[in-house]
mmCIF file with all atom_site columns, C-alpha atoms in Angstrom:
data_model
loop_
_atom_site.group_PDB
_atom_site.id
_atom_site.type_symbol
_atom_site.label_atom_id
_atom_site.label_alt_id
_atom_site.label_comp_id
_atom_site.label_asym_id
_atom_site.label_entity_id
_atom_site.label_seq_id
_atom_site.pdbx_PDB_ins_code
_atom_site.Cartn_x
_atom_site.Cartn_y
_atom_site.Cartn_z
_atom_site.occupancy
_atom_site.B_iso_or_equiv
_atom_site.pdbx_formal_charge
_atom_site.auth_seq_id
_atom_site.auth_comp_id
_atom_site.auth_asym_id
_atom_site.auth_atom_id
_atom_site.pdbx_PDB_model_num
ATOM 1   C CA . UNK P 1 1   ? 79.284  102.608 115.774 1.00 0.00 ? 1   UNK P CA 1
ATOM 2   C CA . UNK P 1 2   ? 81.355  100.959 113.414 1.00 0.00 ? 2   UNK P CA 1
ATOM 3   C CA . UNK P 1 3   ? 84.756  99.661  114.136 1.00 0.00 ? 3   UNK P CA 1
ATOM 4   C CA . UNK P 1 4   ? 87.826  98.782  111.669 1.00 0.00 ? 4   UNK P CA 1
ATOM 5   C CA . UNK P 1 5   ? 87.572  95.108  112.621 1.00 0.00 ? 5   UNK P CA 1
ATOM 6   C CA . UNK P 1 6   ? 83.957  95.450  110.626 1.00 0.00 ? 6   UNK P CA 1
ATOM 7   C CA . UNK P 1 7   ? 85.575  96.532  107.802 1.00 0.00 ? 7   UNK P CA 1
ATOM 8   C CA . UNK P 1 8   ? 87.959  93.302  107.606 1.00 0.00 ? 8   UNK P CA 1
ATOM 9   C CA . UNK P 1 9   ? 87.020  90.734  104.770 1.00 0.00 ? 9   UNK P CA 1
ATOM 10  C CA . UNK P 1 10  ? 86.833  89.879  101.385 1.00 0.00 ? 10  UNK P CA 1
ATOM 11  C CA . UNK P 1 11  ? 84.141  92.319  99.332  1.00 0.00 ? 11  UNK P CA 1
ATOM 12  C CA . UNK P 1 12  ? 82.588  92.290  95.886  1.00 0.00 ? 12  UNK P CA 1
ATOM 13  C CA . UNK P 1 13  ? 81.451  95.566  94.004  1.00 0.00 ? 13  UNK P CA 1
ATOM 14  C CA . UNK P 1 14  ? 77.901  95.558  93.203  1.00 0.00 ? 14  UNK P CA 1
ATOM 15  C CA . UNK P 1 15  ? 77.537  99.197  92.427  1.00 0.00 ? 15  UNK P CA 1
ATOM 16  C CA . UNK P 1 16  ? 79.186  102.778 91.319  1.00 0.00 ? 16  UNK P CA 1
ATOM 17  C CA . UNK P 1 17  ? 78.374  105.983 90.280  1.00 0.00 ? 17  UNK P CA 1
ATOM 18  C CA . UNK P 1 18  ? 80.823  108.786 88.851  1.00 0.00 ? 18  UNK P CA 1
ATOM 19  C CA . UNK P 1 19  ? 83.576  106.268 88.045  1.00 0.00 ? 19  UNK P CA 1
ATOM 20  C CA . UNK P 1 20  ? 84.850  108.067 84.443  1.00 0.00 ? 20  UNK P CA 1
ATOM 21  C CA . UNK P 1 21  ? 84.430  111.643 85.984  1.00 0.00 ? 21  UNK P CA 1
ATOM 22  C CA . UNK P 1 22  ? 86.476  110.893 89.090  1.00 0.00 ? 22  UNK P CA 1
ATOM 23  C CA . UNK P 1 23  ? 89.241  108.788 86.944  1.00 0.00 ? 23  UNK P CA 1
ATOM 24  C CA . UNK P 1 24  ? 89.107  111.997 84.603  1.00 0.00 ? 24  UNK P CA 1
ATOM 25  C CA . UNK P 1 25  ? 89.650  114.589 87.431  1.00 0.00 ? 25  UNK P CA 1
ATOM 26  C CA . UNK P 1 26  ? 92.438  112.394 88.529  1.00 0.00 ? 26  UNK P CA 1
ATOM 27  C CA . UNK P 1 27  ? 93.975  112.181 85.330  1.00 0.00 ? 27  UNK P CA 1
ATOM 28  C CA . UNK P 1 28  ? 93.015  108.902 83.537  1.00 0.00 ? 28  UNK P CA 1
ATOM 29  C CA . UNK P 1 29  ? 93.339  108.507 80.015  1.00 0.00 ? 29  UNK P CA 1
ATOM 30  C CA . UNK P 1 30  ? 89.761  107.650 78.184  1.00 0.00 ? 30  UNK P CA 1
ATOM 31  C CA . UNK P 1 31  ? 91.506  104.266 77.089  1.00 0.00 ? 31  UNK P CA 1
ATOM 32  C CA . UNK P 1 32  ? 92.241  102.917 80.622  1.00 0.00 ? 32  UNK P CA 1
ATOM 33  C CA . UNK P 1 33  ? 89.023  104.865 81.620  1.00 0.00 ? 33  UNK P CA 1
ATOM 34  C CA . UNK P 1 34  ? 87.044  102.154 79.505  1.00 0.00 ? 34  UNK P CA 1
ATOM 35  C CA . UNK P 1 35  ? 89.024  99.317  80.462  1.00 0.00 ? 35  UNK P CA 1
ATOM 36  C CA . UNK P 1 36  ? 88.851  100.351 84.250  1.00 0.00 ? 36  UNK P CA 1
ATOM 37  C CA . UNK P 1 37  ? 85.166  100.532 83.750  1.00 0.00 ? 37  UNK P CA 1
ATOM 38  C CA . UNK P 1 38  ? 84.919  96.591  83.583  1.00 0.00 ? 38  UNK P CA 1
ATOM 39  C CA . UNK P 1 39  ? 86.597  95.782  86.316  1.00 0.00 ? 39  UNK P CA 1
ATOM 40  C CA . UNK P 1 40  ? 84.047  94.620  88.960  1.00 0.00 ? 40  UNK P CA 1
ATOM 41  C CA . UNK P 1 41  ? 87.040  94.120  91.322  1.00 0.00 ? 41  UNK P CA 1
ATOM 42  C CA . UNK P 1 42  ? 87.161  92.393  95.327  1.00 0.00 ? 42  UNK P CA 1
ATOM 43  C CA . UNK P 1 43  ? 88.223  94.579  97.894  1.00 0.00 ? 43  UNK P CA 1
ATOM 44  C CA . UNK P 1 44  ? 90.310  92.582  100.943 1.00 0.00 ? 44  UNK P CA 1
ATOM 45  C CA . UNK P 1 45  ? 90.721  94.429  103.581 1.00 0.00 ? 45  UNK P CA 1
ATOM 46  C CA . UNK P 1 46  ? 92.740  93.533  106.490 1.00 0.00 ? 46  UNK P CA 1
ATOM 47  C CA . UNK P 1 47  ? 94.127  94.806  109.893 1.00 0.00 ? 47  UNK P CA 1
ATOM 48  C CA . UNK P 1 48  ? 95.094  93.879  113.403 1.00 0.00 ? 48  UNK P CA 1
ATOM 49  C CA . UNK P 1 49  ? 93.857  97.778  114.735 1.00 0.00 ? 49  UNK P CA 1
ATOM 50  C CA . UNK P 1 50  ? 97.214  99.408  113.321 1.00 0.00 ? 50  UNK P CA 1
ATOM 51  C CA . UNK P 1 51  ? 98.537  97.747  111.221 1.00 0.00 ? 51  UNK P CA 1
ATOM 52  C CA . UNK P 1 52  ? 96.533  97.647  107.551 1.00 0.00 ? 52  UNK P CA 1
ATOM 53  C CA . UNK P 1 53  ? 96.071  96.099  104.337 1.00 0.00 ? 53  UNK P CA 1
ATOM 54  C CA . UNK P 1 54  ? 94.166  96.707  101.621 1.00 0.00 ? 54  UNK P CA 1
ATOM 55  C CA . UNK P 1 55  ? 94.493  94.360  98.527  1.00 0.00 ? 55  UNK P CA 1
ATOM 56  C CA . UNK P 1 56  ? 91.842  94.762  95.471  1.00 0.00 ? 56  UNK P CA 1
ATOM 57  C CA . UNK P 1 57  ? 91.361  92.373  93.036  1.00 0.00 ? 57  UNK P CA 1
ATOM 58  C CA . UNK P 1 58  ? 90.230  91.992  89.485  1.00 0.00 ? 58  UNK P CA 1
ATOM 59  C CA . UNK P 1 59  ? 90.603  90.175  86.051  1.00 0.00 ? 59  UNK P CA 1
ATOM 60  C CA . UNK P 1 60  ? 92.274  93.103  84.726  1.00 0.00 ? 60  UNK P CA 1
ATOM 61  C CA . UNK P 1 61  ? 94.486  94.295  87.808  1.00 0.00 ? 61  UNK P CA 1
ATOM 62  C CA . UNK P 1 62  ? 95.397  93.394  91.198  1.00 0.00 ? 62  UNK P CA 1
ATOM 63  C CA . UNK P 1 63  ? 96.785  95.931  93.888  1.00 0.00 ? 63  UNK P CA 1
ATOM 64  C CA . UNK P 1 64  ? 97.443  95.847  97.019  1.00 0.00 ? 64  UNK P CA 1
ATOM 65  C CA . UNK P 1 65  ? 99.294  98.296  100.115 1.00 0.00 ? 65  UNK P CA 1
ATOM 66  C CA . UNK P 1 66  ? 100.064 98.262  103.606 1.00 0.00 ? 66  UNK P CA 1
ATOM 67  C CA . UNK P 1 67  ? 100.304 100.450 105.945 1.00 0.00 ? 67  UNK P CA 1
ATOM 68  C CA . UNK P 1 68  ? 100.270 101.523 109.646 1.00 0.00 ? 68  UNK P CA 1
ATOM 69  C CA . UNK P 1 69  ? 97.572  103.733 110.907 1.00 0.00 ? 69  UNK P CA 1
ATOM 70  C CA . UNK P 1 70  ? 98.630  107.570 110.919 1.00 0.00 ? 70  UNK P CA 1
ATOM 71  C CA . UNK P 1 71  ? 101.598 107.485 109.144 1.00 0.00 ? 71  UNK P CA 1
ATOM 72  C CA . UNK P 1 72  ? 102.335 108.641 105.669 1.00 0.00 ? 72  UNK P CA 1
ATOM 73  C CA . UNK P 1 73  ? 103.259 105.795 103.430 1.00 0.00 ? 73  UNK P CA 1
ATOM 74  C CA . UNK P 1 74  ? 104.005 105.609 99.645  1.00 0.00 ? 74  UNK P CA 1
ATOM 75  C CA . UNK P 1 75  ? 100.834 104.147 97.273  1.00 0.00 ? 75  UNK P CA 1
ATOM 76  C CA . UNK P 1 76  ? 101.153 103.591 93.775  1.00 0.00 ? 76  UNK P CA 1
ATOM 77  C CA . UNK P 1 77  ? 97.558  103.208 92.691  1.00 0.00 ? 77  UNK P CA 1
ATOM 78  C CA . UNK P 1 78  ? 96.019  100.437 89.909  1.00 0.00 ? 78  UNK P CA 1
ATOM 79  C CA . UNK P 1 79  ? 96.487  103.395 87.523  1.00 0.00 ? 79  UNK P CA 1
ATOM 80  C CA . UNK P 1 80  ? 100.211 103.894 87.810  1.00 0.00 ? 80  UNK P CA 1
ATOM 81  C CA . UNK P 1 81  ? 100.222 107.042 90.203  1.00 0.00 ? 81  UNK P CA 1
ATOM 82  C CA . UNK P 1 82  ? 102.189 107.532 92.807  1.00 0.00 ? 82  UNK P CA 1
ATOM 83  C CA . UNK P 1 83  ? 100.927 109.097 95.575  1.00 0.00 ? 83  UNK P CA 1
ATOM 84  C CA . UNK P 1 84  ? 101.554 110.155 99.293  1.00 0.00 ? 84  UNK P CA 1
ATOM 85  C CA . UNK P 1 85  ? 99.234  108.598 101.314 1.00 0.00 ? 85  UNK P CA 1
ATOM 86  C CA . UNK P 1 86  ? 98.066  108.309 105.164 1.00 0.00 ? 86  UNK P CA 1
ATOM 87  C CA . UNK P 1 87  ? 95.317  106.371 106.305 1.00 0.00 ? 87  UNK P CA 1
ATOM 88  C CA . UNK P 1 88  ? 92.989  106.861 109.656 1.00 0.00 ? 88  UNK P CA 1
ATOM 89  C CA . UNK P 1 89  ? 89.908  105.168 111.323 1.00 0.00 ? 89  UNK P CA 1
ATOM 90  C CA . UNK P 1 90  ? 87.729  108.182 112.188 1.00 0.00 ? 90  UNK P CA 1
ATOM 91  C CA . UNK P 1 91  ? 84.322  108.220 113.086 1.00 0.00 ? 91  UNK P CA 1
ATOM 92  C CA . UNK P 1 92  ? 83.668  104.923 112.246 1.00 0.00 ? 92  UNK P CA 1
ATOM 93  C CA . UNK P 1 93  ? 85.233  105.195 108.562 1.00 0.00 ? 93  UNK P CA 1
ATOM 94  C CA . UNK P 1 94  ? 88.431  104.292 107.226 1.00 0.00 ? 94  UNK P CA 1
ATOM 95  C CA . UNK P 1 95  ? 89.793  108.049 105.527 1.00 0.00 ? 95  UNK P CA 1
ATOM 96  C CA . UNK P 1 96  ? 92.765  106.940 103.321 1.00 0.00 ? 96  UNK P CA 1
ATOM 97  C CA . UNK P 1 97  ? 94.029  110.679 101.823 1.00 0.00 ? 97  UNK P CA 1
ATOM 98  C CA . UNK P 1 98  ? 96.485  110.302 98.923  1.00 0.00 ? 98  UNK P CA 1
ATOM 99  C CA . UNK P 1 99  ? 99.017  113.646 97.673  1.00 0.00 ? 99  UNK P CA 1
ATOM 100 C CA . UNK P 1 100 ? 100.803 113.677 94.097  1.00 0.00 ? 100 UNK P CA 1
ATOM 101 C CA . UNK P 1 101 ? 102.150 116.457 91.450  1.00 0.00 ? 101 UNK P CA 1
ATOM 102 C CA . UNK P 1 102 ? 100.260 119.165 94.009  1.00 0.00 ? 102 UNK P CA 1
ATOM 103 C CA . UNK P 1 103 ? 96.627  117.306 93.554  1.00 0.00 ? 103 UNK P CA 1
ATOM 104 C CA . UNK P 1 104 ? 94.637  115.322 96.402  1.00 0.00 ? 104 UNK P CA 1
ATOM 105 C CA . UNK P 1 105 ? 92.243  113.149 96.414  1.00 0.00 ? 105 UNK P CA 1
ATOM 106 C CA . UNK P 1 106 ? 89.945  111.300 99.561  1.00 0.00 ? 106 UNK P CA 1
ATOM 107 C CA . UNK P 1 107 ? 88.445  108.328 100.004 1.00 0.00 ? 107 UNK P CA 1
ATOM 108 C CA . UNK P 1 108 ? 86.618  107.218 102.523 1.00 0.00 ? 108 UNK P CA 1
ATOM 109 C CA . UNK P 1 109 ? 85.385  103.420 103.653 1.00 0.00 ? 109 UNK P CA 1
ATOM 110 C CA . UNK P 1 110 ? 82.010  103.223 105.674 1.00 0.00 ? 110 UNK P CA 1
ATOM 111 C CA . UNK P 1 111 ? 79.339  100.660 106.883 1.00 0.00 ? 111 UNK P CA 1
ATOM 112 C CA . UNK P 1 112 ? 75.806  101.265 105.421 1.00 0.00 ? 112 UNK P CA 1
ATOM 113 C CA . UNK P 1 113 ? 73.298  98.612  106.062 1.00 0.00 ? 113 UNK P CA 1
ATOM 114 C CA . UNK P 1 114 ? 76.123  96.022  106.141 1.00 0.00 ? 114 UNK P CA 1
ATOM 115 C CA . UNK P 1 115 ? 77.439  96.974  103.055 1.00 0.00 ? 115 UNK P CA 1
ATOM 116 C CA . UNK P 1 116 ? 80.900  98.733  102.509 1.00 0.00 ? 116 UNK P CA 1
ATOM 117 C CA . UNK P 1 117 ? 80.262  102.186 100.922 1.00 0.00 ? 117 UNK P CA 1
ATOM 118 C CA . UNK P 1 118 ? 83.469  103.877 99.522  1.00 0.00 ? 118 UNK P CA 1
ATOM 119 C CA . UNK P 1 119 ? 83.438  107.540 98.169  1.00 0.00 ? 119 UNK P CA 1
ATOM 120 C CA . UNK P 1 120 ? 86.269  108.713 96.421  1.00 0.00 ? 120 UNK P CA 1
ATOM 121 C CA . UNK P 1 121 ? 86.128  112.827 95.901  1.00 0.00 ? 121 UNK P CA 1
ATOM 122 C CA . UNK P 1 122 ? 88.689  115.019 94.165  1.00 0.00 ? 122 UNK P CA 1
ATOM 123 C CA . UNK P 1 123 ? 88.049  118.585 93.529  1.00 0.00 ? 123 UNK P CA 1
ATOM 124 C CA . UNK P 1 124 ? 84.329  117.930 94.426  1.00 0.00 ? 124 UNK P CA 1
ATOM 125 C CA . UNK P 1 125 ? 83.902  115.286 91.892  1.00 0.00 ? 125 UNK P CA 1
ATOM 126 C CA . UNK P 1 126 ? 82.478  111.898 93.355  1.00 0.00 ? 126 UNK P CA 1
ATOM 127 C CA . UNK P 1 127 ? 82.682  108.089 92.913  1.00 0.00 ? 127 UNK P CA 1
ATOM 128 C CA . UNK P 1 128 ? 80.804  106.070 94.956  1.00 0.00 ? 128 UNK P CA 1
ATOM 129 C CA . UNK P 1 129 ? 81.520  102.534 95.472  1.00 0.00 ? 129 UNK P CA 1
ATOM 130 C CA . UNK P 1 130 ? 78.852  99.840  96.906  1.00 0.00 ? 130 UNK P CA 1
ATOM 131 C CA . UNK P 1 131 ? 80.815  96.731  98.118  1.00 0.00 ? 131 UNK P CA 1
ATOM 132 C CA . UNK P 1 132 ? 78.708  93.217  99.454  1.00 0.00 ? 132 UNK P CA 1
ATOM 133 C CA . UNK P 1 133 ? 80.784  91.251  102.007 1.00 0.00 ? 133 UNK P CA 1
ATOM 134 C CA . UNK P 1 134 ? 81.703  87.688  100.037 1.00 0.00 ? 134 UNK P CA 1
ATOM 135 C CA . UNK P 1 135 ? 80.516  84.798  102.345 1.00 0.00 ? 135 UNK P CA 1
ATOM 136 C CA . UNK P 1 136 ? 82.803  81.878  102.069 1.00 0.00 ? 136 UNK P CA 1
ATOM 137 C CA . UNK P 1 137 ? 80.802  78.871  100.646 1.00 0.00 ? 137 UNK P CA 1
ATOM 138 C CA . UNK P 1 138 ? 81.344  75.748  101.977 1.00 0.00 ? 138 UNK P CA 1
ATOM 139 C CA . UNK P 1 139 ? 82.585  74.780  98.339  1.00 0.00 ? 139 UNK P CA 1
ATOM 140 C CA . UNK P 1 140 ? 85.390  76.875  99.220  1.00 0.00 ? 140 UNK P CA 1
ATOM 141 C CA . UNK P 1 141 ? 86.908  74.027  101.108 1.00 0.00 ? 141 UNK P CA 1
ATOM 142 C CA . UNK P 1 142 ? 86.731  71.136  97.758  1.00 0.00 ? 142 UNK P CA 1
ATOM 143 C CA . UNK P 1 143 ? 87.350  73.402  95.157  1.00 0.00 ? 143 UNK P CA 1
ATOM 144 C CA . UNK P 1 144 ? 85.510  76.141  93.277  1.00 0.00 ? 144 UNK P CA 1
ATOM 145 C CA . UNK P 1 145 ? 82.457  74.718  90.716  1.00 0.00 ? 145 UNK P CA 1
ATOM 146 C CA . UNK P 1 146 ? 82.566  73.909  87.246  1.00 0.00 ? 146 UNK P CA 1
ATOM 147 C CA . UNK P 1 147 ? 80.244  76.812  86.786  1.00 0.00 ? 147 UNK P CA 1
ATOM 148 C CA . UNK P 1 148 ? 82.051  79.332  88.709  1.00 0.00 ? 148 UNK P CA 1
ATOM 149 C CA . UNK P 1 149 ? 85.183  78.640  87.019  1.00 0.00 ? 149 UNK P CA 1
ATOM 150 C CA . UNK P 1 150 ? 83.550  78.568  83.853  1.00 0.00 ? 150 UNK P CA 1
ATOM 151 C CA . UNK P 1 151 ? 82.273  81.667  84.588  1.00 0.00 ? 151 UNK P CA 1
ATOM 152 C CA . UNK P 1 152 ? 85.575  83.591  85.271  1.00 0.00 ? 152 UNK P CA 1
ATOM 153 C CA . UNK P 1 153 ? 87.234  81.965  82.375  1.00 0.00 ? 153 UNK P CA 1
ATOM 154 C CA . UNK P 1 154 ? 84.498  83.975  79.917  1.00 0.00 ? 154 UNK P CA 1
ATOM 155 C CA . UNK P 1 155 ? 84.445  86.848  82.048  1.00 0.00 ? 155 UNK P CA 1
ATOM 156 C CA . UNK P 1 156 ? 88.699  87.217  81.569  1.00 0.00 ? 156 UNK P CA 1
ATOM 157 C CA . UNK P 1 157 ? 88.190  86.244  77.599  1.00 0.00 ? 157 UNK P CA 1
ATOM 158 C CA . UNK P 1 158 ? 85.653  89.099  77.463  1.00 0.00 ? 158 UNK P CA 1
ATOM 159 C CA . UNK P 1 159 ? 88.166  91.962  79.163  1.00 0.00 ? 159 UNK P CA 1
ATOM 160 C CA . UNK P 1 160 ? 90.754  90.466  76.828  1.00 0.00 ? 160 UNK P CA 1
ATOM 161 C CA . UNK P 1 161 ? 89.221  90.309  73.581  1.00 0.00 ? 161 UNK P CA 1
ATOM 162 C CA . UNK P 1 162 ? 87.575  94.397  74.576  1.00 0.00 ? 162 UNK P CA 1
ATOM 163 C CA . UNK P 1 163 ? 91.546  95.427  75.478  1.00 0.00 ? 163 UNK P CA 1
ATOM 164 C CA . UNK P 1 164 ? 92.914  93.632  72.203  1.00 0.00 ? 164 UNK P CA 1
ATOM 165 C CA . UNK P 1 165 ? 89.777  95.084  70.108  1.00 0.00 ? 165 UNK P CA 1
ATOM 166 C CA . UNK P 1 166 ? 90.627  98.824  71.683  1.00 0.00 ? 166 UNK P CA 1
ATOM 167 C CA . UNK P 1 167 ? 94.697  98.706  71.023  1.00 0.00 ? 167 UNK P CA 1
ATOM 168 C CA . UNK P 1 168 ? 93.722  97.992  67.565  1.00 0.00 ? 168 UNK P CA 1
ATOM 169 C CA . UNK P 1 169 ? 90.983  100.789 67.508  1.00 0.00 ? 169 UNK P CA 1
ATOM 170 C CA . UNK P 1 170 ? 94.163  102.976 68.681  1.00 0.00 ? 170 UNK P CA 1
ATOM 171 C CA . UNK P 1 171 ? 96.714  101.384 66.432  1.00 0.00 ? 171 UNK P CA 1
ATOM 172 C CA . UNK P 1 172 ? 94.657  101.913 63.032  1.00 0.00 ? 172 UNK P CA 1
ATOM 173 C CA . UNK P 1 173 ? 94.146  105.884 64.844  1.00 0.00 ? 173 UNK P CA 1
ATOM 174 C CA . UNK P 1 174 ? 97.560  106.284 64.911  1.00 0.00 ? 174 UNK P CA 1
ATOM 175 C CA . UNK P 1 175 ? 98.571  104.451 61.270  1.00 0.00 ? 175 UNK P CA 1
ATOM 176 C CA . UNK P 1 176 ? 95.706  107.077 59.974  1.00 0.00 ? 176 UNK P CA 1
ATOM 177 C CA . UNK P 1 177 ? 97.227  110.283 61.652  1.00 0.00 ? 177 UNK P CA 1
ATOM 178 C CA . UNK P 1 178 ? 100.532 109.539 60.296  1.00 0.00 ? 178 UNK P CA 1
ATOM 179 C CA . UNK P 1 179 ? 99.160  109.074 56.894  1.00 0.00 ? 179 UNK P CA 1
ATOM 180 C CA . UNK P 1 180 ? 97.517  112.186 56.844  1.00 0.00 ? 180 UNK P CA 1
ATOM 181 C CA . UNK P 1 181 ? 100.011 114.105 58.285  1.00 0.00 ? 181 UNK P CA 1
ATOM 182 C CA . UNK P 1 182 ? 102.317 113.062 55.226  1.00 0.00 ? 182 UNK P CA 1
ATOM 183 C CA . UNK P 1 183 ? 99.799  114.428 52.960  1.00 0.00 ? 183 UNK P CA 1
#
């Protein structure tokens, strides 16, 4: 059975499924939809039993909230939302609910073969999230590699150069529409 104190910890996505329905049912724009999509984002989660925080982190966005167990708390999500939300530990899962404009949404944190699996359903439309906990490498302590920091550099150029290319796309959209709607 798991407990919260398993959930605690830096993790990395490695996997999801349904992430532009879900973002549509919430209300997501196809524009931040595609952007969102990129994001491979860490998830650190931390808590001392009632207390909680949950901070995720990407090239593109970071968020973070806090919260105590039980009690109803104000969340404004990576997607500008703001919601009412209320986070439990139930039956070995972490069940954050969120309320806004008369809509809900759940999601849900679990263990699954030592990976964190987060579903995220509105009006029966699902996004599942698989998370690997990050292991601290020993480089941690002199410094992060050439390679690695390499690496994120031309992973941040990439998001940038796709979210300059797509306000462009939507620039020359809306130059064209008000040309033709002065014909």
């Amino acid at each position: 059975m798991a407990t919260i104190q398993q959930l605690v910890g830096r993790w990395r996505l490695v996997e999801s499924k349904g992430f532009h329905e879900y973002m549509k049912e919430v209300g997501v724009g196809m524009a931040l939809r595609k952007v969102g999509a990129m994001a491979k984002p860490d998830c650190i989660i931390s808590s001392d039993g009632k207390n909680l925080t949950i901070k995720t982190e990407s090239t593109l966005k970071t968020t973070q909230f806090s919260c105590n167990l039980g009690e109803k708390f104000e969340e404004t999500t990576a997607n500008g939302r703001r919601t009412q939300a209320v986070c439990n530990f139930t039956d070995s899962a972490l069940v954050q609910h969120q309320e806004w404009d008369g809509k809900e949404s759940t999601i849900t944190r679990k263990l699954e073969n030592g990976k964190s699996v987060v579903e995220c359903v509105m009006n029966n439309v699902t996004y599942i999230q698989v998370y690997e906990k990050v292991k601290i490498p020993s480089s941690f302590w002199t410094g992060i590699s050439y390679e690695d920091e390499q690496a994120q550099f031309n992973e941040q150029i990439s998001i940038l150069l796709f979210f300059s290319l797509l306000c462009s796309i939507i620039f020359i959209i809306n130059i064209l529409h008000a040309s033709i709607s002065k014909c």
